[in-house]
Coordinates of C-alpha atoms in Angstrom, one line a residue:
M1 CA -0.6 30.2 -62.3
Y2 CA -1.1 32.6 -59.6
D3 CA 3.1 33.1 -58.7
T4 CA 5.3 35.6 -59.8
D5 CA 8.3 37.8 -58.1
S6 CA 8.1 38.5 -55.1
T7 CA 11.5 40.7 -55.0
D8 CA 11.5 42.0 -51.3
H9 CA 11.9 46.5 -51.8
S10 CA 12.2 47.2 -48.3
A11 CA 16.2 46.7 -48.2
T12 CA 16.6 49.3 -50.7
A13 CA 13.9 52.0 -50.5
S14 CA 15.4 54.8 -48.2
K15 CA 18.4 54.7 -51.1
S16 CA 15.6 55.1 -53.9
P17 CA 15.3 59.0 -55.1
L18 CA 11.3 58.9 -54.1
Y19 CA 13.5 59.5 -50.1
K20 CA 16.0 61.4 -50.5
A21 CA 13.4 63.8 -52.6
V22 CA 11.6 64.0 -48.9
K23 CA 14.3 64.7 -46.7
D24 CA 14.3 63.2 -42.7
W25 CA 10.8 62.3 -43.3
R26 CA 11.0 60.5 -40.7
R27 CA 11.2 63.5 -38.1
K28 CA 8.7 65.3 -40.5
A29 CA 6.3 62.8 -40.6
Y30 CA 5.6 62.6 -36.6
S31 CA 1.9 62.4 -36.8
I32 CA -0.7 60.8 -39.3
E33 CA -1.3 64.0 -40.8
A34 CA 2.2 64.9 -41.1
M35 CA 2.7 61.5 -43.1
R36 CA -0.6 62.6 -45.2
R37 CA 0.7 66.2 -45.5
L38 CA 4.3 64.2 -46.8
A39 CA 1.8 61.8 -49.2
R40 CA 0.3 65.0 -51.0
R41 CA 4.5 66.0 -51.6
V42 CA 5.1 63.2 -53.1
L43 CA 2.4 61.9 -54.9
P44 CA 0.6 62.9 -58.4
K45 CA -2.6 65.5 -57.3
P46 CA -4.6 62.6 -58.9
V47 CA -3.3 59.5 -57.3
F48 CA -3.0 61.3 -54.0
D49 CA -7.5 62.3 -54.0
F50 CA -8.1 59.1 -55.3
S51 CA -5.8 58.0 -51.4
D52 CA -7.3 61.0 -49.6
G53 CA -11.0 61.5 -51.3
A54 CA -14.6 60.1 -50.7
A55 CA -18.0 60.4 -52.2
G56 CA -20.0 63.5 -52.9
D57 CA -19.9 66.3 -50.2
E58 CA -17.1 64.1 -47.7
L59 CA -19.3 64.7 -45.8
T60 CA -19.4 61.1 -44.2
L61 CA -15.2 61.4 -44.6
R62 CA -14.9 64.8 -42.3
S63 CA -17.9 63.7 -39.9
N64 CA -15.5 59.8 -39.0
Q65 CA -13.1 61.7 -37.6
A66 CA -15.3 64.8 -36.3
S67 CA -17.2 62.8 -34.4
L68 CA -14.4 60.9 -32.7
D69 CA -12.7 63.9 -31.7
Q70 CA -15.9 64.9 -30.1
W71 CA -15.3 62.4 -27.4
A72 CA -13.5 63.9 -24.2
L73 CA -10.7 61.6 -22.2
V74 CA -10.4 61.7 -18.6
P75 CA -7.3 61.8 -17.1
R76 CA -6.3 59.9 -13.8
P77 CA -2.7 60.1 -13.4
L78 CA -2.7 59.2 -9.8
N79 CA -3.4 55.5 -10.7
G80 CA -0.2 55.3 -11.1
A81 CA 0.3 53.2 -15.1
A82 CA 4.4 53.4 -14.8
V83 CA 4.0 50.5 -17.7
R84 CA 1.7 50.3 -20.3
D85 CA 0.4 47.0 -22.1
T86 CA -0.9 47.8 -25.5
S87 CA -1.7 44.4 -26.3
I88 CA -4.4 42.0 -27.5
N89 CA -5.4 38.8 -27.7
L90 CA -7.7 38.3 -31.5
F91 CA -9.4 35.3 -32.6
G92 CA -6.9 33.3 -31.2
H93 CA -3.9 35.2 -32.0
R94 CA -1.6 38.1 -29.7
L95 CA -1.1 41.4 -31.7
T96 CA 1.1 44.1 -30.0
L97 CA -1.2 46.5 -30.4
P98 CA -5.1 47.1 -31.4
V99 CA -4.3 48.5 -34.9
I100 CA -5.2 46.5 -37.9
V101 CA -3.8 47.5 -41.4
G102 CA -7.4 47.8 -43.3
P103 CA -8.5 46.6 -46.7
T104 CA -7.8 49.2 -49.8
G105 CA -7.7 48.6 -52.7
L106 CA -3.9 49.2 -55.5
A107 CA -2.1 49.8 -52.1
G108 CA 0.6 48.7 -55.7
L109 CA 0.3 51.5 -57.2
F110 CA 2.1 53.9 -54.1
A111 CA 5.4 52.3 -54.1
A112 CA 6.3 49.2 -55.7
D113 CA 5.2 45.8 -54.1
G114 CA 2.5 47.8 -52.5
E115 CA 0.7 45.3 -50.4
Q116 CA 3.3 43.0 -49.7
Q117 CA 5.7 45.6 -48.0
A118 CA 2.2 46.7 -45.6
A119 CA 1.7 43.0 -44.9
R120 CA 5.2 43.0 -43.9
A121 CA 5.3 46.3 -42.1
A122 CA 1.9 45.1 -40.3
Q123 CA 3.8 42.0 -39.2
A124 CA 6.7 43.7 -38.1
A125 CA 4.6 45.3 -35.7
G126 CA 2.9 42.4 -34.3
T127 CA -0.2 43.4 -36.0
G128 CA -2.7 42.2 -38.3
Y129 CA -3.0 42.3 -42.3
C130 CA -6.0 42.4 -44.3
L131 CA -5.5 42.0 -47.9
S132 CA -8.0 44.3 -50.5
H133 CA -10.1 41.9 -53.5
G134 CA -8.6 44.9 -55.3
S135 CA -5.0 44.1 -54.9
V136 CA -2.6 44.8 -57.7
C137 CA -1.4 40.5 -56.2
T138 CA -2.8 38.8 -55.8
L139 CA -3.8 36.9 -52.7
E140 CA -1.6 33.7 -53.4
Q141 CA 1.8 36.4 -53.6
L142 CA -0.1 38.6 -50.4
A143 CA 0.9 35.0 -48.4
Q144 CA 5.1 33.8 -49.8
T145 CA 5.2 37.5 -46.9
G146 CA 4.1 34.6 -44.2
A147 CA 2.5 38.0 -42.8
A148 CA -0.3 36.6 -40.0
P149 CA -2.0 36.8 -39.1
R150 CA -3.8 37.5 -42.4
W151 CA -7.3 38.1 -43.4
M152 CA -8.8 37.8 -47.5
Q153 CA -11.8 40.9 -48.2
I154 CA -14.2 39.1 -50.2
F155 CA -17.4 40.3 -52.3
V156 CA -20.5 39.0 -53.4
Y157 CA -20.4 38.0 -56.9
Q158 CA -23.5 37.7 -59.1
D159 CA -21.5 34.9 -60.7
R160 CA -21.2 33.2 -56.6
S161 CA -19.0 30.7 -58.3
F162 CA -16.1 33.7 -57.8
T163 CA -17.6 34.3 -55.0
H164 CA -16.2 31.0 -53.8
E165 CA -13.3 31.1 -56.4
H166 CA -11.5 33.3 -53.6
I167 CA -12.8 31.6 -49.7
A168 CA -11.1 28.6 -51.8
R169 CA -8.2 30.8 -53.2
A170 CA -7.3 31.6 -49.1
A171 CA -8.0 28.8 -47.5
A172 CA -5.1 26.5 -50.1
A173 CA -2.8 30.2 -49.1
G174 CA -3.5 29.8 -45.4
Y175 CA -5.1 32.8 -44.6
D176 CA -6.6 33.3 -41.0
G177 CA -10.0 34.9 -41.4
I178 CA -12.4 36.3 -44.6
V179 CA -13.8 39.6 -44.5
L180 CA -17.1 39.8 -46.3
T181 CA -17.5 43.7 -47.3
I182 CA -20.6 44.2 -47.2
D183 CA -21.6 48.4 -48.0
N184 CA -19.4 48.3 -51.6
Q185 CA -21.8 46.1 -54.1
L186 CA -23.0 49.9 -55.6
V187 CA -19.9 52.1 -55.9
G188 CA -20.3 55.4 -54.6
S189 CA -19.4 58.8 -56.5
R190 CA -16.2 59.5 -55.6
E191 CA -16.0 63.7 -57.5
R192 CA -12.3 63.9 -57.1
D193 CA -11.9 61.0 -58.6
L194 CA -14.6 63.0 -61.6
R195 CA -12.8 66.0 -61.4
N196 CA -9.5 65.1 -62.0
G197 CA -10.4 62.4 -64.7
F198 CA -8.5 60.1 -62.9
T199 CA -8.0 56.8 -64.6
I200 CA -6.3 53.2 -63.2
P201 CA -4.0 53.1 -64.3
P202 CA -3.1 56.5 -63.9
Q203 CA -2.6 57.5 -67.9
F204 CA -0.1 61.5 -67.4
S205 CA 0.9 62.4 -70.7
L206 CA 4.1 64.2 -70.9
T207 CA 2.5 67.5 -70.2
D208 CA 1.1 66.4 -67.4
M209 CA 4.8 64.8 -66.5
I210 CA 5.9 68.3 -67.3
A211 CA 3.1 70.0 -64.9
M212 CA 3.9 67.7 -62.7
A213 CA 8.0 68.0 -61.9
P214 CA 7.7 68.1 -57.9
K215 CA 6.4 64.5 -58.7
L216 CA 8.7 63.5 -61.1
P217 CA 10.3 61.1 -58.1
W218 CA 7.8 59.6 -57.2
L219 CA 7.3 59.4 -61.4
L220 CA 10.2 57.6 -61.6
R221 CA 10.1 54.9 -58.9
M222 CA 7.1 53.7 -60.6
R223 CA 7.4 53.5 -63.9
K224 CA 7.6 49.8 -64.1
Q225 CA 5.2 49.1 -61.9
L226 CA 2.3 51.7 -63.5
A227 CA 2.9 49.9 -66.2
N228 CA 1.9 46.5 -65.2
I229 CA -0.3 47.4 -62.7
K230 CA -4.0 44.4 -62.2
F231 CA -6.3 43.3 -60.5
G232 CA -4.6 40.4 -59.9
N233 CA -7.2 38.8 -58.4
Y234 CA -9.7 39.2 -61.5
E235 CA -7.6 36.5 -63.8
R236 CA -10.8 35.1 -65.0
Y237 CA -12.1 38.2 -66.0
E238 CA -8.6 40.0 -67.8
Q239 CA -9.5 41.5 -70.9
A240 CA -7.8 42.7 -73.8
G241 CA -7.9 45.9 -73.1
G242 CA -6.1 45.8 -70.2
L243 CA -6.7 47.1 -66.4
A244 CA -9.3 50.6 -68.1
S245 CA -11.6 47.6 -69.1
M246 CA -11.4 45.3 -66.1
A247 CA -12.4 49.3 -63.8
A248 CA -14.8 49.8 -66.1
L249 CA -16.4 46.2 -65.3
L250 CA -15.7 45.5 -62.5
P251 CA -19.2 47.1 -60.3
S252 CA -20.9 44.8 -63.1
L253 CA -19.2 41.6 -61.7
L254 CA -20.9 42.9 -58.0
D255 CA -24.3 42.1 -56.6
P256 CA -26.3 44.6 -55.5
G257 CA -29.3 41.7 -54.4
L258 CA -26.7 40.1 -51.6
N259 CA -28.3 39.1 -48.4
W260 CA -28.6 37.3 -45.1
D261 CA -28.7 33.4 -47.6
D262 CA -25.1 34.7 -48.5
V263 CA -23.1 35.5 -45.4
K264 CA -25.1 31.1 -44.4
D265 CA -23.3 30.3 -48.0
I266 CA -19.9 31.8 -46.4
R267 CA -20.2 30.6 -43.1
R268 CA -20.7 27.2 -45.1
Q269 CA -17.8 27.3 -47.4
W270 CA -15.7 28.7 -44.8
P271 CA -14.4 27.7 -41.4
G272 CA -11.8 30.1 -40.2
T273 CA -12.9 33.2 -38.8
L274 CA -15.8 35.1 -40.8
L275 CA -16.1 39.1 -40.0
I276 CA -18.8 41.3 -42.4
K277 CA -17.4 44.8 -42.3
G278 CA -20.1 47.2 -43.3
I279 CA -22.7 46.7 -40.3
L280 CA -23.7 50.1 -38.8
H281 CA -26.6 49.3 -37.8
P282 CA -27.4 47.2 -34.7
D283 CA -30.7 44.8 -36.2
D284 CA -27.7 44.1 -38.6
A285 CA -25.3 43.6 -35.6
L286 CA -27.4 40.9 -34.1
A287 CA -28.5 38.0 -37.4
A288 CA -24.4 37.9 -38.1
I289 CA -24.6 36.8 -34.1
D290 CA -27.0 34.6 -35.7
H291 CA -26.0 33.9 -39.1
G292 CA -22.2 32.5 -37.0
V293 CA -20.0 35.2 -37.9
D294 CA -17.5 35.4 -35.6
G295 CA -16.7 39.6 -36.1
I296 CA -18.1 42.5 -36.9
I297 CA -16.5 45.6 -38.9
V298 CA -18.2 49.3 -37.6
S299 CA -17.8 50.6 -41.5
N300 CA -19.3 52.9 -43.7
H301 CA -16.1 52.5 -45.7
G302 CA -14.6 55.9 -45.2
G303 CA -17.4 57.4 -46.5
R304 CA -16.3 56.6 -50.0
Q305 CA -20.0 54.6 -50.3
L306 CA -23.3 56.7 -48.9
D307 CA -22.2 61.1 -48.4
A308 CA -24.2 61.0 -45.1
A309 CA -23.8 57.7 -44.0
V310 CA -23.8 57.6 -40.0
A311 CA -20.1 58.6 -38.7
S312 CA -18.6 54.4 -37.3
I313 CA -17.9 55.6 -33.7
S314 CA -21.7 57.1 -33.0
A315 CA -23.0 53.8 -34.6
L316 CA -20.3 51.9 -32.2
P317 CA -21.7 51.9 -28.9
Q318 CA -25.1 51.2 -29.1
I319 CA -24.0 48.5 -31.5
A320 CA -21.3 47.1 -29.0
R321 CA -24.5 47.1 -26.8
V322 CA -26.9 44.4 -28.0
V323 CA -23.3 42.0 -29.3
D324 CA -22.4 42.5 -25.5
N325 CA -19.1 40.5 -26.1
R326 CA -20.3 37.4 -27.8
I327 CA -18.0 38.6 -30.6
P328 CA -15.0 41.0 -31.0
V329 CA -16.3 44.5 -32.5
L330 CA -14.1 46.0 -35.1
L331 CA -14.4 50.5 -35.5
D332 CA -13.0 51.7 -39.4
G333 CA -13.0 54.6 -40.1
G334 CA -11.3 58.3 -38.9
V335 CA -8.8 56.3 -37.0
R336 CA -6.2 58.9 -36.8
R337 CA -4.7 59.3 -33.4
G338 CA -3.7 56.5 -30.4
R339 CA -6.6 58.2 -28.6
H340 CA -8.8 57.6 -31.2
V341 CA -7.8 54.1 -30.8
L342 CA -8.2 54.8 -27.3
T343 CA -11.8 56.6 -27.7
A344 CA -13.4 53.2 -29.6
I345 CA -12.5 50.6 -27.0
A346 CA -13.8 52.6 -24.3
L347 CA -16.9 52.3 -26.3
G348 CA -16.8 48.7 -27.1
A349 CA -14.2 48.3 -30.1
S350 CA -12.5 45.7 -29.4
A351 CA -9.9 46.8 -32.1
C352 CA -10.1 49.1 -35.0
L353 CA -9.0 49.6 -38.5
I354 CA -6.5 51.9 -40.6
A355 CA -7.2 52.5 -44.0
R356 CA -5.5 56.1 -45.9
P357 CA -2.7 56.2 -43.4
Q358 CA -0.9 52.9 -44.3
L359 CA -1.4 53.6 -48.4
W360 CA 0.5 57.4 -47.0
G361 CA 3.2 55.3 -45.2
L362 CA 3.2 53.7 -48.6
A363 CA 3.7 56.5 -50.4
V364 CA 7.1 58.1 -48.5
A365 CA 8.6 54.8 -47.7
G366 CA 7.1 51.8 -48.7
Q367 CA 7.5 49.5 -46.3
Q368 CA 9.8 51.5 -43.4
G369 CA 6.8 54.5 -44.0
V370 CA 3.4 52.1 -42.7
E371 CA 5.8 50.3 -39.9
H372 CA 6.4 54.5 -38.8
V373 CA 2.5 54.8 -39.7
L374 CA 1.7 52.5 -37.3
D375 CA 4.3 53.1 -34.9
I376 CA 2.8 57.4 -34.6
Y377 CA -0.6 55.2 -33.5
Q378 CA 1.6 52.5 -30.7
R379 CA 2.9 55.6 -29.4
E380 CA 0.2 57.8 -29.4
L381 CA -2.3 56.2 -27.6
D382 CA 1.0 54.2 -24.9
L383 CA 0.8 58.3 -24.2
A384 CA -2.8 57.9 -23.3
M385 CA -2.7 55.5 -21.3
G386 CA -0.4 57.1 -19.1
L387 CA -2.2 60.4 -19.1
C388 CA -5.2 58.4 -17.9
G389 CA -4.2 55.9 -15.6
I390 CA -4.7 52.9 -18.1
E391 CA -2.4 50.0 -17.5
N392 CA -3.6 47.7 -20.4
I393 CA -5.9 47.3 -23.1
A394 CA -9.1 45.4 -20.6
G395 CA -8.1 48.5 -18.1
I396 CA -9.9 50.8 -20.9
T397 CA -13.7 51.7 -20.3
D398 CA -16.0 54.2 -20.6
E399 CA -15.6 55.5 -17.7
V400 CA -12.3 57.1 -18.9
L401 CA -14.3 59.4 -21.1
F402 CA -15.9 61.8 -20.2
N403 CA -20.0 63.0 -20.9
E404 CA -22.4 65.6 -19.4
H405 CA -25.1 63.1 -18.7
R406 CA -22.3 61.0 -15.8
A407 CA -21.4 63.2 -12.6
L408 CA -18.0 62.1 -12.9
Y409 CA -17.9 63.9 -9.1
P410 CA -20.8 61.7 -7.5
D411 CA -19.6 64.0 -4.0
A412 CA -20.3 67.5 -5.7

């Protein structure tokens, strides 16, 4: 019912006209921001802005990264960290680095079989992958990649049987965990999309295509995919109007009245790892523990929901303090550098999720691009740990962070 072709496009990625259009992309993609700039060159403006934008004035989007940048690190190179180990154990899995590819809707809009390519990239990097509910492929098609650990994002719908259906399908497909996302029940006002007249799928007239001549390699590569883009996990709601009508219907399916009884119900339905994504208040973190949740993700949806919401990194320390290591706390939002990962772990996170960077990697070079993105985080984290004299992730504590309220030099 859900099976379709799962062709691996990564083998021919470097031969594609798209990649030839961005010559020496590996050399040019020396950082996540550099990869973002390459993606901006490759993608039509409405598609790039769909990945890059956020809600309202985009205050939270900017605050997520700016708040991470405010933390200074204290190098202690004489600690002698000649060899560093960036691996972690998380929910029974050994990950090579504490960076997980988080859920992003319509990743298949950025590269053919985008979700599958990103999952394979995560597998190759030795880390985890979370599939968005709004993926182009079905959750069964993603499972066929064999990528593990793999998680499935779920929502609470007005028709609770649809939530239960996704949980049952994830169990049947061998997913290691589900991620209940709680902050998207009312869809934020993403004004870049409104200004661009962005539609799902994107519609380009002949005039538009002529004006976008520099983007034609992407359009040519995606021409077949654009004609077949759909929300793979919403088959029961497919309508005669196709994806455009589905995009309009989706917000009405979600239930803004979700509550802790729904968490209790999902916990009963799902015996595996259960995470809640969208926690920003310490009381909610404590309630999650009381309801049997296995992990929480401190997240403001990348600023795409409530503008002026607290930055994820600002909410993290108090949440980590009340959780007190009883369950893993993960951070999502604004992580663009390896030093950001180090900062988040120093403030109590077990790992970080990335979202937009995987889309930029897909746009530039498919699976290879996402692998490169993860390699950037790996190299930058390893460098930061080495310069701070830290040999392994367990050695990262808040002592590495400069805090003007705590004397670094007690004898001074």
